[in-house]
CSV table of C-alpha atoms in Angstrom, one decimal:
chain,number,residue,atom,x,y,z
A,782,VAL,CA,6.5,16.2,-3.5
A,783,SER,CA,5.1,16.6,0.0
A,784,ASN,CA,1.7,15.1,0.2
A,785,ALA,CA,1.3,13.7,3.7
A,786,GLY,CA,-1.8,15.0,5.6
A,787,VAL,CA,-4.5,14.3,8.0
A,788,GLY,CA,-7.9,16.0,8.4
A,789,MET,CA,-10.0,17.2,11.3
A,790,VAL,CA,-13.5,18.8,11.3
A,791,GLY,CA,-15.9,19.6,14.1
A,792,PRO,CA,-16.6,22.0,16.9
A,793,LEU,CA,-13.3,23.2,18.6
A,794,GLU,CA,-14.5,22.2,22.1
A,795,CYS,CA,-14.8,18.6,21.0
A,796,GLN,CA,-11.2,18.2,19.8
A,797,SER,CA,-8.4,17.2,22.1
A,798,LEU,CA,-5.2,19.2,22.2
A,799,ALA,CA,-3.2,15.9,21.6
A,800,ALA,CA,-5.2,15.4,18.3
A,801,MET,CA,-4.5,18.9,17.3
A,802,GLN,CA,-0.8,18.5,18.0
A,803,SER,CA,-0.7,15.3,16.1
A,804,LEU,CA,-2.3,16.9,13.1
A,805,MET,CA,0.2,19.8,13.1
A,806,ASP,CA,3.0,17.3,13.4
A,807,THR,CA,2.0,15.6,10.2
A,808,ASN,CA,0.6,18.5,8.1
A,809,PHE,CA,3.2,21.1,9.0
A,810,PHE,CA,6.2,19.6,10.7
A,811,GLY,CA,6.2,16.7,8.3
A,812,LEU,CA,6.7,19.2,5.5
A,813,VAL,CA,9.4,21.0,7.5
A,814,ARG,CA,11.3,17.8,8.1
A,815,LEU,CA,11.2,16.9,4.4
A,816,VAL,CA,12.4,20.3,3.3
A,817,LYS,CA,15.3,20.2,5.8
A,818,GLU,CA,16.4,17.0,4.3
A,819,VAL,CA,16.2,17.9,0.6
A,820,LEU,CA,17.0,21.6,0.5
A,821,PRO,CA,20.7,21.6,1.4
A,822,ASP,CA,21.6,19.3,-1.5
A,823,MET,CA,19.4,21.3,-3.9
A,824,LYS,CA,21.2,24.5,-2.8
A,825,ARG,CA,24.6,22.8,-3.4
A,826,ARG,CA,23.5,21.7,-6.9
A,827,ARG,CA,21.8,25.0,-7.5
A,828,GLY,CA,18.7,23.2,-8.8
A,829,GLY,CA,15.6,21.5,-7.6
A,830,HIS,CA,11.8,21.8,-7.3
A,831,ILE,CA,9.8,21.2,-4.1
A,832,VAL,CA,6.1,20.7,-4.7
A,833,VAL,CA,3.8,20.9,-1.7
A,834,ILE,CA,0.2,19.7,-1.7
A,835,SER,CA,-1.5,22.5,0.3
A,836,SER,CA,-5.2,23.4,0.2
A,837,ILE,CA,-7.6,26.2,-0.6
A,838,MET,CA,-8.0,26.2,3.2
A,839,GLY,CA,-4.4,27.5,3.4
A,840,LEU,CA,-5.8,30.7,1.9
A,841,GLN,CA,-9.2,30.9,3.5
A,842,GLY,CA,-10.4,29.4,6.7
A,843,ILE,CA,-13.7,27.4,6.6
A,844,VAL,CA,-16.1,27.1,9.5
A,845,PHE,CA,-15.5,23.9,11.6
A,846,ASN,CA,-12.1,23.4,9.9
A,847,ASP,CA,-10.2,25.5,12.4
A,848,ILE,CA,-7.2,23.3,13.1
A,849,TYR,CA,-6.9,21.8,9.6
A,850,ALA,CA,-7.0,25.3,8.1
A,851,ALA,CA,-4.4,26.5,10.7
A,852,SER,CA,-2.0,23.7,9.6
A,853,LYS,CA,-2.4,24.7,5.9
A,854,PHE,CA,-2.0,28.4,6.7
A,855,ALA,CA,1.3,27.3,8.4
A,856,VAL,CA,2.3,25.4,5.3
A,857,GLU,CA,1.6,28.5,3.1
A,858,GLY,CA,3.4,30.9,5.4
A,859,PHE,CA,6.4,28.6,5.7
A,860,CYS,CA,6.7,28.2,1.9
A,861,GLU,CA,6.1,31.9,1.2
A,862,SER,CA,8.9,32.8,3.6
A,863,LEU,CA,11.3,30.2,2.1
A,864,VAL,CA,10.6,30.8,-1.6
A,865,VAL,CA,12.7,34.0,-2.1
A,866,GLN,CA,15.8,32.4,-0.5
A,867,ALA,CA,15.2,29.2,-2.5
A,868,LEU,CA,15.1,31.2,-5.8
A,869,ARG,CA,18.5,32.6,-5.0
A,870,PHE,CA,19.8,29.0,-5.4
A,871,ASN,CA,17.7,28.2,-8.5
A,872,VAL,CA,15.3,26.0,-6.4
A,873,ALA,CA,11.6,26.3,-7.1
A,874,ILE,CA,8.8,25.9,-4.6
A,875,SER,CA,5.2,25.3,-5.7
A,876,LEU,CA,2.0,25.1,-3.7
A,877,VAL,CA,-0.7,23.0,-5.2
A,878,GLU,CA,-4.0,24.2,-3.7
A,879,PRO,CA,-7.0,21.8,-4.2
A,880,GLY,CA,-10.5,22.4,-3.0
A,881,PRO,CA,-12.6,19.3,-2.1
A,882,VAL,CA,-11.2,16.0,-3.5
A,883,MET,CA,-13.2,12.8,-3.5
A,884,THR,CA,-10.9,10.3,-1.8
A,885,GLU,CA,-11.0,7.8,1.1
A,886,PHE,CA,-9.1,10.5,3.1
A,887,GLU,CA,-12.1,12.9,2.9
A,888,ALA,CA,-14.7,10.1,3.3
A,889,LYS,CA,-13.0,8.9,6.5
A,890,VAL,CA,-12.9,12.4,8.0
A,891,TYR,CA,-16.6,12.9,7.5
A,892,GLU,CA,-17.6,9.4,8.5
A,893,GLU,CA,-15.8,9.9,11.8
A,894,ALA,CA,-17.5,13.3,12.2
A,895,GLU,CA,-20.9,11.8,11.8
A,896,ARG,CA,-20.2,9.3,14.6
A,897,ALA,CA,-18.5,11.7,17.0
A,898,ASP,CA,-19.7,12.7,20.4
A,899,TYR,CA,-20.6,16.4,20.6
A,900,SER,CA,-21.7,16.6,24.2
A,901,ARG,CA,-18.7,18.8,25.1
A,902,THR,CA,-20.2,21.7,23.0
A,903,ASP,CA,-23.5,23.5,23.4
A,904,PRO,CA,-26.6,22.1,21.6
A,905,GLU,CA,-26.8,25.0,19.2
A,906,THR,CA,-23.3,24.5,17.9
A,907,ALA,CA,-23.8,20.7,17.7
A,908,ASP,CA,-26.9,21.3,15.7
A,909,ILE,CA,-25.2,23.8,13.3
A,910,PHE,CA,-22.4,21.3,12.7
A,911,THR,CA,-24.5,18.2,12.2
A,912,ASN,CA,-27.5,19.6,10.4
A,913,LEU,CA,-25.9,22.5,8.4
A,914,TYR,CA,-22.2,21.9,7.9
A,915,LEU,CA,-22.2,18.1,7.4
A,916,ARG,CA,-25.3,18.2,5.1
A,917,ASN,CA,-23.9,21.0,3.0
A,918,SER,CA,-20.5,19.4,2.8
A,919,ARG,CA,-21.9,16.4,1.1
A,920,ASP,CA,-23.5,18.6,-1.5
A,921,VAL,CA,-20.3,20.5,-2.0
A,922,PHE,CA,-18.2,17.4,-2.5
A,923,ALA,CA,-20.8,15.9,-4.9
A,924,SER,CA,-21.0,19.1,-7.0
A,925,LEU,CA,-17.5,20.6,-6.8
A,926,GLY,CA,-15.2,17.7,-5.8
A,927,GLN,CA,-12.3,16.7,-8.0
A,928,THR,CA,-10.9,13.2,-8.5
A,929,PRO,CA,-7.4,12.3,-7.3
A,930,GLU,CA,-6.5,11.7,-11.0
A,931,ASP,CA,-7.4,15.4,-11.7
A,932,ILE,CA,-5.2,16.6,-8.9
A,933,ALA,CA,-2.4,14.4,-10.1
A,934,GLU,CA,-2.7,15.9,-13.6
A,935,HIS,CA,-2.6,19.4,-12.1
A,936,THR,CA,0.5,18.5,-10.1
A,937,LEU,CA,2.2,17.0,-13.1
A,938,ARG,CA,1.7,20.2,-15.0
A,939,VAL,CA,3.3,22.2,-12.2
A,940,ILE,CA,6.2,19.7,-12.1
A,941,GLU,CA,6.8,20.0,-15.8
A,942,ALA,CA,6.4,23.7,-16.1
A,943,ALA,CA,9.4,25.5,-17.6
A,944,ARG,CA,8.8,28.3,-15.0
A,945,PRO,CA,7.0,26.6,-12.1
A,946,PRO,CA,4.3,28.8,-10.4
A,947,PHE,CA,4.5,29.4,-6.7
A,948,ARG,CA,0.8,28.9,-6.3
A,949,HIS,CA,-1.5,26.8,-8.4
A,950,GLN,CA,-5.2,26.4,-7.5
A,951,THR,CA,-6.8,23.3,-9.1
A,952,ASN,CA,-10.5,24.3,-8.8
A,953,ALA,CA,-11.6,27.5,-10.5
A,954,ALA,CA,-14.8,27.5,-8.4
A,955,TYR,CA,-12.7,28.6,-5.4
A,956,THR,CA,-10.8,31.4,-7.1
A,957,PRO,CA,-13.5,34.1,-6.3
A,958,MET,CA,-13.3,33.1,-2.6
A,959,ALA,CA,-9.6,33.7,-2.5
A,960,ALA,CA,-10.0,37.0,-4.4
A,961,LEU,CA,-12.7,38.2,-2.1
A,962,LYS,CA,-10.4,38.0,0.9
A,963,HIS,CA,-7.7,40.0,-0.8
A,964,ALA,CA,-10.2,42.6,-2.0
A,965,ASP,CA,-10.9,43.8,1.5
A,966,PRO,CA,-7.9,43.8,3.9
A,967,SER,CA,-10.3,44.4,6.9
A,968,GLY,CA,-11.8,41.0,6.5
A,969,ALA,CA,-15.4,42.3,6.8
A,970,LEU,CA,-16.4,41.4,3.3
A,971,VAL,CA,-15.5,37.8,3.3
A,972,THR,CA,-16.7,37.3,6.9
A,973,ALA,CA,-20.1,38.7,6.0
A,974,ALA,CA,-20.3,36.6,2.8
A,975,PHE,CA,-19.5,33.4,4.6
A,976,TYR,CA,-21.9,34.2,7.5
A,977,LYS,CA,-24.8,34.8,5.0
A,978,LEU,CA,-23.9,31.7,3.0
A,979,VAL,CA,-23.9,29.4,6.1
A,980,PHE,CA,-26.7,30.9,8.2
A,981,LYS,CA,-29.0,32.8,5.9
A,982,TYR,CA,-28.9,31.3,2.4
A,983,ASP,CA,-27.9,27.7,3.1
A,984,ALA,CA,-31.1,26.4,1.3
A,985,VAL,CA,-30.1,28.5,-1.8
A,986,LEU,CA,-26.6,27.1,-1.6
A,987,ARG,CA,-27.8,23.5,-1.5
A,988,LEU,CA,-30.2,24.1,-4.3
A,989,SER,CA,-27.5,25.7,-6.5
A,990,LEU,CA,-25.0,22.9,-5.8
A,991,ARG,CA,-27.6,20.3,-6.8
């Protein structure tokens, strides 16, 4: 089971390249290093199961989560490319894709975001992040967040499955979001939907979450 991860939220201009590289080293290359260690023996034994804790953000990017989403997209692409070869050797790969989870990991990311310096971006972007994104995120976590125990139960079901799924989303509330992206290959539909949700109907979003 590959579960190591770090988070990053905020305007792109306010994040250092070194911090981005460190995040990718943990979230993506950490997984790659693990798979390189365990896969050869699994292939020799012709049996094994690699379970990767991914994220719904490996399927759909979310505003102000640019680098974190990029790392999870990399995880998804890596596993999607590897799974067919692995199956040839009777090795299963499963991606567990949670939405928001109420842990110290998430709390720390958002506490740091509230204290950060946003002087390197323009005032409008800083205002959107602090007064729209952070405020709405708290409501999203309070309303839709899962517990670590819930994610553990989902992961256990994937591990124990007779025929392990390649992808398993833990929060049904996010399934329409993933489906919307695949419904329109041009990307216009999902982009317009998120734009309206963030900039036109944020008050309705907060009210519905509460």
